[in-house]
Amino acid sequence: MDNSSDRAIVLRDTPGRSTLAAVDYRVHELLLRQEQQERTTLKLIASENFASSAVLEATGSIFTNKYAEGYPGARYYAGNEIVDELENLAIERLKSLFGSEHANVQPYSGSPANQAVYRALLSPGDKVMGLSLPGGGHLTHGWTVNFSGTDYKRIPYGLHEKTQQIDYHRLRETAKRERPKLVWVGGTAYPRVFDYAAMAEIASEVNSYLVADIAHISGLIVAGAHPNPVGHCDVVSSTSHKSIRGPRGGFILSRNEDRYQELYHPKSKHNLAKRIDRAVFPLLQGGPHMNIIAALAVTLQEAANPSFRTYGKQIVKNAKALAQALLERGYDLVTGGTDNHMLILDLRDRPLSGKAYAERLAKAGIIANFNMVPGDPRHPAVTSGIRLGSPAVTSMGMREAEMAQISAFIDLVCRQPNDPDVHARVRRDVADFCAAFEVPGITNRKPGKSKVAT
Ligand SMILES: *Cc1c(COP(=O)(O)O)cnc(C)c1O
């Protein structure tokens, strides 16, 4: 019999793990299972990470209850003095970390942040250039099935056939011919540094806004492990939950003034910063998620610590070490390597699809996602590639030596993809391997200590 509702009525303490177990056994049990999975597998999804206990505490705090439509000092609800301070704190930390003039911390996630950018800068039907999805761009940069591809005139740019890196020369020619109003720089599956200066030059030549989407690399940028686009771009958008290791959310950085105000927005009485804010609220969103903004503030405090610089640089060192180890084992990598936190295995000459390899790897406790490679002959739902990322394992404290071991695990599975005994053996070895490391937000134990989740 389920008596959990009786217990819910007497709930009076600060919500915690034990309360969850009492109120909802099933969700609690799913949570424990997810924790168990994350403690015993290798999280190599390039967009995932482990938020710290402090970030999780703020995410699960009473700030989740507060309605605060509007912006600090101009809210549509009463009782917002404290959350005004909180939002201002997050904004100030963001501006100082990235050196930007303006920051908006209210977007619910990366895609809503990008929607707001479109609404602040363009009118439907305007031309937008973005890295194509097969080239490593994001859905919101003008892909066919996304609003950005249906409501705007999409002009994808691609990669150089030989280098598999952005072909800046062709990009410039296309921009000159098409004269887009917005150019995106950024991606979701691009293992190399972006040349923001070159992009800024091209955008300026054709009177286009330049927007960087740093969803994947914001943590690397804060750490000084990837160039900062802020000085080069009109607007910069990001998620807060990838390499920067915060809560699920988004933010937008921008200049205050619009350099094309006269040209593209002569009738607007609002500058660029104000148009971004108004696009987020009230055009697209209602009340901001104050618990997420609290957690973002904590994330930025953590990211400002010198140890975060070490962390970000180690992410890149680890990705390079993993790339090198895989190359030595005879694997092909898109662009031949990596400058950032991710690498893309090119499995076109192997017997199975990217999807099939990802499934086999998951059976062995290696969690990664299949991904298109340039010139991929397979459908996007199966692909010929696997994307691997180092942020999460770096958060566990792994270094170059562990990357060599991970490459050995991957190789074992990929060489015998249809042998369940191999999967099972690697699965056990991976679990043993992971047990020596702390998982932020899940365990704080040292090797050999209690296995109870904290
Ligand atoms: C992840 C990502 C996004 C979208 O973020 P969501 O939070 O999943 O909406 C946008 N742009 C890029 C480049 C991304 O990698």
Short mmCIF file of C-alpha atoms and ligand atoms in Angstrom, two decimals:
data_model
loop_
_atom_site.label_atom_id
_atom_site.label_comp_id
_atom_site.label_asym_id
_atom_site.label_seq_id
_atom_site.Cartn_x
_atom_site.Cartn_y
_atom_site.Cartn_z
CA MET A 1 0.00 0.00 0.00
CA ASP A 2 1.23 3.49 -0.75
CA ASN A 3 1.15 5.71 2.32
CA SER A 4 3.55 8.29 0.91
CA SER A 5 0.84 10.96 0.67
CA ASP A 6 0.30 10.76 4.45
CA ARG A 7 3.94 11.43 4.98
CA ALA A 8 3.96 14.31 2.54
CA ILE A 9 1.48 16.17 4.74
CA VAL A 10 3.86 16.19 7.69
CA LEU A 11 6.81 17.25 5.56
CA ARG A 12 8.29 20.21 7.40
CA ASP A 13 12.05 19.93 7.22
CA THR A 14 14.33 21.29 4.59
CA PRO A 15 13.83 18.94 1.66
CA GLY A 16 16.66 16.48 1.41
CA ARG A 17 17.44 13.06 0.09
CA SER A 18 15.71 11.21 2.94
CA THR A 19 12.57 13.31 2.52
CA LEU A 20 12.45 12.44 -1.15
CA ALA A 21 12.70 8.77 -0.30
CA ALA A 22 9.78 9.12 2.10
CA VAL A 23 7.57 11.14 -0.24
CA ASP A 24 8.25 9.44 -3.54
CA TYR A 25 9.93 6.11 -3.41
CA ARG A 26 9.89 5.66 -7.18
CA VAL A 27 11.62 8.93 -8.07
CA HIS A 28 14.08 8.36 -5.26
CA GLU A 29 14.87 4.93 -6.57
CA LEU A 30 15.35 6.25 -10.11
CA LEU A 31 17.68 8.91 -8.74
CA LEU A 32 19.77 6.33 -6.92
CA ARG A 33 19.96 4.24 -10.06
CA GLN A 34 21.05 7.23 -12.11
CA GLU A 35 23.69 8.07 -9.49
CA GLN A 36 24.88 4.49 -9.56
CA GLN A 37 25.15 4.64 -13.34
CA GLU A 38 27.07 7.90 -13.29
CA ARG A 39 29.46 6.69 -10.60
CA THR A 40 30.35 3.51 -12.43
CA THR A 41 30.50 4.59 -16.08
CA LEU A 42 32.66 6.92 -18.12
CA LYS A 43 30.67 10.00 -19.06
CA LEU A 44 32.20 11.01 -22.38
CA ILE A 45 29.25 13.03 -23.69
CA ALA A 46 30.93 16.27 -24.71
CA SER A 47 28.01 18.45 -23.61
CA GLU A 48 27.66 16.91 -20.13
CA ASN A 49 29.45 17.49 -16.88
CA PHE A 50 29.11 17.06 -13.11
CA ALA A 51 27.81 20.15 -11.33
CA SER A 52 29.23 20.58 -7.83
CA SER A 53 27.27 19.91 -4.64
CA ALA A 54 27.07 23.66 -4.05
CA VAL A 55 25.57 24.21 -7.51
CA LEU A 56 23.09 21.37 -6.92
CA GLU A 57 22.16 22.79 -3.53
CA ALA A 58 21.33 26.17 -5.05
CA THR A 59 19.42 24.47 -7.88
CA GLY A 60 17.31 22.59 -5.34
CA SER A 61 16.77 25.61 -3.11
CA ILE A 62 13.66 27.63 -2.20
CA PHE A 63 14.56 30.13 -4.92
CA THR A 64 12.56 27.74 -7.09
CA ASN A 65 9.40 29.14 -5.47
CA LYS A 66 9.84 32.81 -6.26
CA TYR A 67 8.13 34.58 -9.13
CA ALA A 68 10.15 37.50 -10.43
CA GLU A 69 8.87 38.50 -13.87
CA GLY A 70 10.81 41.51 -15.06
CA TYR A 71 14.36 42.55 -14.23
CA PRO A 72 16.08 43.69 -11.00
CA GLY A 73 14.46 46.90 -9.79
CA ALA A 74 11.56 46.54 -12.25
CA ARG A 75 9.55 43.46 -11.32
CA TYR A 76 5.91 42.65 -11.77
CA TYR A 77 5.69 40.85 -8.41
CA ALA A 78 6.30 41.98 -4.83
CA GLY A 79 8.89 40.64 -2.44
CA ASN A 80 11.77 40.58 -4.90
CA GLU A 81 14.40 42.61 -3.03
CA ILE A 82 16.49 39.54 -2.26
CA VAL A 83 16.23 37.94 -5.69
CA ASP A 84 17.08 41.32 -7.22
CA GLU A 85 20.36 41.14 -5.34
CA LEU A 86 20.80 37.57 -6.47
CA GLU A 87 20.22 38.29 -10.16
CA ASN A 88 22.48 41.35 -10.03
CA LEU A 89 25.17 39.23 -8.42
CA ALA A 90 24.97 36.67 -11.24
CA ILE A 91 25.00 39.46 -13.87
CA GLU A 92 28.00 41.22 -12.33
CA ARG A 93 29.97 38.00 -12.03
CA LEU A 94 29.21 37.09 -15.63
CA LYS A 95 30.18 40.51 -16.96
CA SER A 96 33.43 40.51 -15.06
CA LEU A 97 34.39 36.93 -15.99
CA PHE A 98 33.81 37.47 -19.71
CA GLY A 99 34.54 41.20 -19.90
CA SER A 100 31.18 42.02 -21.46
CA GLU A 101 29.15 45.22 -21.20
CA HIS A 102 25.80 43.54 -20.75
CA ALA A 103 24.54 40.18 -19.51
CA ASN A 104 21.14 38.51 -19.36
CA VAL A 105 20.91 35.45 -17.12
CA GLN A 106 17.25 34.60 -17.63
CA PRO A 107 17.16 32.32 -20.73
CA TYR A 108 15.81 28.93 -19.75
CA SER A 109 18.47 27.17 -21.79
CA GLY A 110 20.73 27.50 -24.81
CA SER A 111 18.04 27.21 -27.47
CA PRO A 112 15.75 29.81 -25.85
CA ALA A 113 18.80 32.10 -25.54
CA ASN A 114 19.37 31.78 -29.27
CA GLN A 115 15.69 32.42 -30.02
CA ALA A 116 15.99 35.67 -28.09
CA VAL A 117 19.06 36.62 -30.13
CA TYR A 118 17.08 36.18 -33.36
CA ARG A 119 14.20 38.22 -32.05
CA ALA A 120 16.45 41.02 -30.82
CA LEU A 121 18.43 41.34 -34.06
CA LEU A 122 16.35 40.18 -37.03
CA SER A 123 12.96 40.09 -38.66
CA PRO A 124 11.51 36.83 -39.98
CA GLY A 125 12.84 36.09 -43.46
CA ASP A 126 16.22 37.74 -42.84
CA LYS A 127 19.32 35.89 -43.97
CA VAL A 128 21.31 33.93 -41.41
CA MET A 129 24.61 32.15 -41.89
CA GLY A 130 25.63 29.34 -39.60
CA LEU A 131 27.86 26.30 -39.61
CA SER A 132 25.83 23.45 -41.10
CA LEU A 133 24.65 20.68 -38.80
CA PRO A 134 26.76 18.04 -40.58
CA GLY A 135 29.72 20.42 -40.27
CA GLY A 136 29.24 20.62 -36.50
CA GLY A 137 26.80 23.53 -36.15
CA HIS A 138 23.79 23.62 -33.85
CA LEU A 139 20.14 23.18 -34.83
CA THR A 140 19.46 26.81 -33.90
CA HIS A 141 22.04 28.13 -36.36
CA GLY A 142 19.65 27.72 -39.26
CA TRP A 143 19.00 24.02 -39.58
CA THR A 144 16.02 22.95 -41.69
CA VAL A 145 13.80 21.42 -39.01
CA ASN A 146 14.43 24.19 -36.44
CA PHE A 147 12.59 27.54 -36.19
CA SER A 148 15.86 29.18 -37.28
CA GLY A 149 15.67 27.36 -40.59
CA THR A 150 11.94 27.72 -41.15
CA ASP A 151 11.43 31.37 -40.09
CA TYR A 152 14.68 32.78 -41.46
CA LYS A 153 16.51 32.42 -44.75
CA ARG A 154 19.22 29.91 -43.96
CA ILE A 155 22.63 30.06 -45.62
CA PRO A 156 24.73 27.26 -44.18
CA TYR A 157 28.50 27.35 -44.44
CA GLY A 158 30.67 24.28 -44.31
CA LEU A 159 34.09 22.85 -43.84
CA HIS A 160 37.14 22.73 -46.07
CA GLU A 161 37.25 19.33 -47.74
CA LYS A 162 40.88 18.65 -46.87
CA THR A 163 41.29 20.20 -43.43
CA GLN A 164 37.71 19.51 -42.26
CA GLN A 165 37.93 22.89 -40.55
CA ILE A 166 35.85 25.98 -41.26
CA ASP A 167 36.67 27.23 -44.74
CA TYR A 168 37.00 30.95 -43.98
CA HIS A 169 37.85 31.76 -47.56
CA ARG A 170 34.64 30.23 -48.94
CA LEU A 171 32.69 31.64 -46.02
CA ARG A 172 33.79 35.16 -46.99
CA GLU A 173 32.78 34.61 -50.61
CA THR A 174 29.38 33.31 -49.60
CA ALA A 175 28.87 36.20 -47.16
CA LYS A 176 29.75 38.73 -49.86
CA ARG A 177 27.32 37.15 -52.28
CA GLU A 178 24.44 36.62 -49.86
CA ARG A 179 24.93 39.57 -47.47
CA PRO A 180 23.42 37.91 -44.39
CA LYS A 181 22.23 40.02 -41.50
CA LEU A 182 23.53 37.59 -38.90
CA VAL A 183 26.50 35.23 -38.88
CA TRP A 184 26.86 32.58 -36.20
CA VAL A 185 30.23 31.37 -35.03
CA GLY A 186 30.17 28.33 -32.81
CA GLY A 187 29.15 24.72 -32.87
CA THR A 188 28.22 21.61 -31.11
CA ALA A 189 30.56 19.15 -32.81
CA TYR A 190 33.58 21.17 -33.89
CA PRO A 191 36.86 20.13 -32.27
CA ARG A 192 38.91 23.19 -33.24
CA VAL A 193 39.37 26.78 -32.09
CA PHE A 194 37.18 29.38 -33.78
CA ASP A 195 38.93 32.31 -35.46
CA TYR A 196 36.78 35.10 -34.04
CA ALA A 197 38.93 37.87 -35.51
CA ALA A 198 38.54 36.45 -39.02
CA MET A 199 34.80 36.04 -38.52
CA ALA A 200 34.47 39.60 -37.22
CA GLU A 201 36.26 40.92 -40.28
CA ILE A 202 33.95 39.01 -42.64
CA ALA A 203 30.81 40.06 -40.76
CA SER A 204 31.87 43.72 -40.80
CA GLU A 205 32.59 43.62 -44.52
CA VAL A 206 28.96 42.75 -45.19
CA ASN A 207 27.32 44.74 -42.38
CA SER A 208 26.29 41.60 -40.55
CA TYR A 209 25.90 41.01 -36.86
CA LEU A 210 28.36 38.45 -35.54
CA VAL A 211 27.05 36.20 -32.78
CA ALA A 212 29.18 33.59 -31.02
CA ASP A 213 27.47 30.58 -29.51
CA ILE A 214 29.83 29.33 -26.82
CA ALA A 215 27.45 26.75 -25.32
CA HIS A 216 30.09 24.03 -25.34
CA ILE A 217 33.20 26.04 -24.64
CA SER A 218 32.17 28.70 -22.11
CA GLY A 219 34.10 26.89 -19.37
CA LEU A 220 37.20 26.71 -21.54
CA ILE A 221 36.95 30.41 -22.30
CA VAL A 222 36.65 31.36 -18.62
CA ALA A 223 39.64 29.14 -17.91
CA GLY A 224 41.72 30.81 -20.61
CA ALA A 225 41.89 27.55 -22.57
CA HIS A 226 40.06 28.93 -25.63
CA PRO A 227 39.98 32.51 -27.00
CA ASN A 228 37.20 34.78 -25.73
CA PRO A 229 34.89 36.04 -28.49
CA VAL A 230 33.42 38.90 -26.46
CA GLY A 231 35.48 41.73 -27.97
CA HIS A 232 34.85 40.48 -31.52
CA CYS A 233 31.13 39.83 -31.41
CA ASP A 234 27.94 41.83 -31.09
CA VAL A 235 26.34 39.12 -29.01
CA VAL A 236 27.52 35.93 -27.32
CA SER A 237 25.08 33.22 -26.23
CA SER A 238 25.70 30.19 -24.08
CA THR A 239 24.30 27.38 -22.02
CA SER A 240 25.40 27.15 -18.40
CA HIS A 241 25.53 23.38 -18.00
CA LYS A 242 28.29 22.19 -20.32
CA SER A 243 32.02 22.82 -19.77
CA ILE A 244 31.29 25.67 -17.35
CA ARG A 245 29.71 23.07 -15.06
CA GLY A 246 26.63 24.91 -13.87
CA PRO A 247 22.89 24.30 -13.71
CA ARG A 248 20.82 23.68 -16.85
CA GLY A 249 20.27 27.14 -18.22
CA GLY A 250 21.48 29.82 -20.59
CA PHE A 251 22.81 33.35 -20.74
CA ILE A 252 23.42 36.10 -23.28
CA LEU A 253 26.27 38.61 -23.31
CA SER A 254 26.26 41.67 -25.52
CA ARG A 255 27.49 45.15 -26.18
CA ASN A 256 25.23 47.92 -24.94
CA GLU A 257 25.01 49.79 -28.22
CA ASP A 258 24.01 48.36 -31.59
CA ARG A 259 26.57 49.32 -34.24
CA TYR A 260 23.88 48.80 -36.89
CA GLN A 261 21.13 50.66 -35.06
CA GLU A 262 20.79 53.25 -37.83
CA LEU A 263 20.93 50.65 -40.57
CA TYR A 264 18.68 47.89 -39.22
CA HIS A 265 16.71 49.33 -36.30
CA PRO A 266 16.25 53.04 -37.06
CA LYS A 267 12.81 53.17 -35.49
CA SER A 268 13.65 51.35 -32.26
CA LYS A 269 14.18 53.49 -29.20
CA HIS A 270 16.03 50.64 -27.51
CA ASN A 271 19.72 49.89 -27.72
CA LEU A 272 21.09 46.38 -28.25
CA ALA A 273 21.22 45.45 -24.55
CA LYS A 274 17.67 46.56 -24.00
CA ARG A 275 16.42 44.71 -27.09
CA ILE A 276 18.07 41.50 -25.86
CA ASP A 277 16.40 41.90 -22.47
CA ARG A 278 13.00 42.61 -24.01
CA ALA A 279 13.32 39.62 -26.34
CA VAL A 280 13.92 37.31 -23.37
CA PHE A 281 11.16 38.88 -21.30
CA PRO A 282 8.37 39.62 -22.08
CA LEU A 283 8.59 38.55 -25.75
CA LEU A 284 9.57 34.90 -25.23
CA GLN A 285 9.57 34.03 -21.55
CA GLY A 286 7.67 34.61 -18.33
CA GLY A 287 9.16 34.33 -14.88
CA PRO A 288 12.87 33.60 -14.64
CA HIS A 289 13.97 30.45 -12.81
CA MET A 290 15.54 32.07 -9.77
CA ASN A 291 16.91 28.79 -8.42
CA ILE A 292 18.83 28.36 -11.66
CA ILE A 293 20.07 31.94 -11.50
CA ALA A 294 21.23 31.26 -7.91
CA ALA A 295 23.06 28.17 -9.11
CA LEU A 296 24.56 30.12 -12.02
CA ALA A 297 25.90 32.68 -9.54
CA VAL A 298 27.53 29.84 -7.59
CA THR A 299 28.94 28.39 -10.83
CA LEU A 300 30.52 31.73 -11.69
CA GLN A 301 32.01 32.01 -8.20
CA GLU A 302 33.55 28.57 -8.71
CA ALA A 303 34.70 29.50 -12.22
CA ALA A 304 36.44 32.63 -10.91
CA ASN A 305 38.59 30.49 -8.63
CA PRO A 306 42.14 29.93 -9.96
CA SER A 307 41.56 26.18 -9.70
CA PHE A 308 39.02 26.50 -12.50
CA ARG A 309 41.79 27.67 -14.84
CA THR A 310 43.66 24.51 -14.01
CA TYR A 311 40.48 22.52 -14.60
CA GLY A 312 39.77 24.08 -18.01
CA LYS A 313 43.32 23.57 -19.20
CA GLN A 314 43.25 19.97 -18.01
CA ILE A 315 40.06 19.40 -20.03
CA VAL A 316 41.99 20.33 -23.18
CA LYS A 317 45.07 18.34 -22.18
CA ASN A 318 42.86 15.32 -21.58
CA ALA A 319 41.06 15.65 -24.91
CA LYS A 320 44.41 15.92 -26.68
CA ALA A 321 45.75 12.90 -24.78
CA LEU A 322 42.68 10.84 -25.64
CA ALA A 323 42.97 11.94 -29.29
CA GLN A 324 46.65 11.01 -29.41
CA ALA A 325 46.04 7.61 -27.82
CA LEU A 326 43.24 6.81 -30.27
CA LEU A 327 45.32 7.94 -33.25
CA GLU A 328 48.09 5.64 -32.08
CA ARG A 329 45.59 2.80 -32.02
CA GLY A 330 44.75 3.47 -35.65
CA TYR A 331 41.55 5.48 -35.35
CA ASP A 332 40.71 8.39 -37.62
CA LEU A 333 39.63 11.67 -36.06
CA VAL A 334 37.77 14.50 -37.76
CA THR A 335 40.37 17.26 -38.44
CA GLY A 336 43.01 14.82 -37.22
CA GLY A 337 42.77 15.89 -33.59
CA THR A 338 41.40 18.53 -31.24
CA ASP A 339 42.06 21.99 -29.78
CA ASN A 340 39.24 21.86 -27.27
CA HIS A 341 37.31 19.40 -25.11
CA MET A 342 35.96 17.08 -27.82
CA LEU A 343 37.02 14.74 -30.54
CA ILE A 344 35.04 13.04 -33.25
CA LEU A 345 35.94 9.51 -34.20
CA ASP A 346 35.51 8.95 -37.92
CA LEU A 347 34.31 5.35 -38.27
CA ARG A 348 33.42 5.44 -41.95
CA ASP A 349 35.81 2.63 -42.80
CA ARG A 350 34.57 0.39 -39.96
CA PRO A 351 31.88 -2.26 -40.32
CA LEU A 352 29.22 -0.74 -38.03
CA SER A 353 27.48 2.63 -37.82
CA GLY A 354 28.23 5.32 -35.22
CA LYS A 355 24.96 4.47 -33.53
CA ALA A 356 25.86 0.79 -33.32
CA TYR A 357 29.27 1.55 -31.82
CA ALA A 358 27.71 3.97 -29.32
CA GLU A 359 25.31 1.23 -28.22
CA ARG A 360 28.13 -1.30 -27.82
CA LEU A 361 30.23 1.22 -25.89
CA ALA A 362 27.30 1.97 -23.57
CA LYS A 363 26.97 -1.73 -22.79
CA ALA A 364 30.57 -1.58 -21.67
CA GLY A 365 29.95 1.51 -19.50
CA ILE A 366 31.37 4.05 -21.93
CA ILE A 367 28.72 6.70 -22.52
CA ALA A 368 29.14 8.72 -25.71
CA ASN A 369 26.95 9.84 -28.57
CA PHE A 370 26.96 9.06 -32.25
CA ASN A 371 27.59 12.01 -34.51
CA MET A 372 27.81 12.93 -38.17
CA VAL A 373 31.26 13.20 -39.70
CA PRO A 374 31.99 15.48 -42.69
CA GLY A 375 30.78 13.77 -45.85
CA ASP A 376 28.94 11.16 -43.81
CA PRO A 377 27.31 8.60 -46.14
CA ARG A 378 24.90 7.45 -43.40
CA HIS A 379 21.63 8.98 -42.23
CA PRO A 380 21.84 11.48 -39.31
CA ALA A 381 19.91 8.97 -37.19
CA VAL A 382 22.74 6.43 -37.47
CA THR A 383 25.85 8.32 -38.68
CA SER A 384 29.46 7.14 -39.02
CA GLY A 385 30.98 8.95 -36.07
CA ILE A 386 31.24 9.06 -32.30
CA ARG A 387 31.73 12.29 -30.39
CA LEU A 388 33.84 12.05 -27.24
CA GLY A 389 34.27 14.78 -24.63
CA SER A 390 36.60 15.24 -21.67
CA PRO A 391 34.83 17.74 -19.33
CA ALA A 392 33.04 15.21 -17.11
CA VAL A 393 35.92 12.78 -16.62
CA THR A 394 38.18 15.77 -15.93
CA SER A 395 35.72 16.85 -13.24
CA MET A 396 36.26 13.41 -11.69
CA GLY A 397 39.97 14.21 -11.46
CA MET A 398 41.21 12.12 -14.37
CA ARG A 399 44.35 13.13 -16.23
CA GLU A 400 46.40 12.10 -19.25
CA ALA A 401 47.26 8.62 -17.93
CA GLU A 402 43.58 7.83 -17.48
CA MET A 403 42.87 8.97 -21.04
CA ALA A 404 45.28 6.32 -22.32
CA GLN A 405 43.37 3.71 -20.30
CA ILE A 406 40.04 5.01 -21.67
CA SER A 407 41.36 4.66 -25.23
CA ALA A 408 42.22 1.03 -24.43
CA PHE A 409 38.64 0.40 -23.20
CA ILE A 410 37.19 2.00 -26.32
CA ASP A 411 39.47 0.00 -28.56
CA LEU A 412 38.58 -3.30 -26.89
CA VAL A 413 34.88 -2.72 -27.51
CA CYS A 414 35.26 -1.41 -31.06
CA ARG A 415 37.48 -4.32 -32.07
CA GLN A 416 34.95 -6.89 -30.84
CA PRO A 417 31.70 -4.98 -31.09
CA ASN A 418 29.53 -8.08 -31.20
CA ASP A 419 31.00 -10.00 -28.28
CA PRO A 420 28.82 -9.65 -25.17
CA ASP A 421 31.58 -11.17 -23.03
CA VAL A 422 33.89 -8.34 -24.01
CA HIS A 423 31.17 -5.79 -23.17
CA ALA A 424 30.64 -7.38 -19.76
CA ARG A 425 34.33 -7.59 -18.96
CA VAL A 426 35.00 -3.99 -19.97
CA ARG A 427 31.88 -2.94 -18.04
CA ARG A 428 33.35 -4.42 -14.84
CA ASP A 429 36.79 -2.94 -15.49
CA VAL A 430 35.29 0.49 -16.18
CA ALA A 431 33.36 0.36 -12.90
CA ASP A 432 36.53 -0.57 -10.98
CA PHE A 433 38.43 2.14 -12.79
CA CYS A 434 35.82 4.80 -11.91
CA ALA A 435 35.68 3.72 -8.27
CA ALA A 436 39.03 5.38 -7.63
CA PHE A 437 37.62 8.82 -8.43
CA GLU A 438 35.26 11.24 -6.75
CA VAL A 439 32.21 12.27 -8.70
CA PRO A 440 31.27 15.88 -7.89
CA GLY A 441 27.72 16.14 -6.60
CA ILE A 442 27.45 12.39 -6.10
CA THR A 443 30.33 11.08 -4.02
CA ASN A 444 32.96 12.77 -1.98
CA ARG A 445 34.50 9.56 -0.91
CA LYS A 446 38.12 8.60 -1.23
CA PRO A 447 39.05 5.24 -2.69
CA GLY A 448 38.18 2.35 -0.43
CA LYS A 449 35.72 4.25 1.74
CA SER A 450 31.98 3.62 2.08
CA LYS A 451 30.05 3.26 -1.15
CA VAL A 452 26.95 4.98 0.21
CA ALA A 453 25.94 7.97 -1.89
CA THR A 454 26.16 11.28 -0.07
C1 LIG B 1 23.91 22.67 -26.46
C2 LIG B 1 23.90 23.76 -27.44
C3 LIG B 1 22.82 24.65 -27.55
C4 LIG B 1 21.48 24.42 -26.93
O1 LIG B 1 21.38 24.23 -25.63
P1 LIG B 1 20.08 23.57 -24.98
O2 LIG B 1 20.28 23.95 -23.56
O3 LIG B 1 20.19 22.12 -25.25
O4 LIG B 1 18.88 24.20 -25.58
C5 LIG B 1 22.94 25.73 -28.40
N1 LIG B 1 24.04 25.92 -29.11
C6 LIG B 1 25.09 25.08 -29.07
C7 LIG B 1 26.29 25.36 -29.89
C8 LIG B 1 25.04 23.96 -28.24
O5 LIG B 1 26.08 23.12 -28.23
#
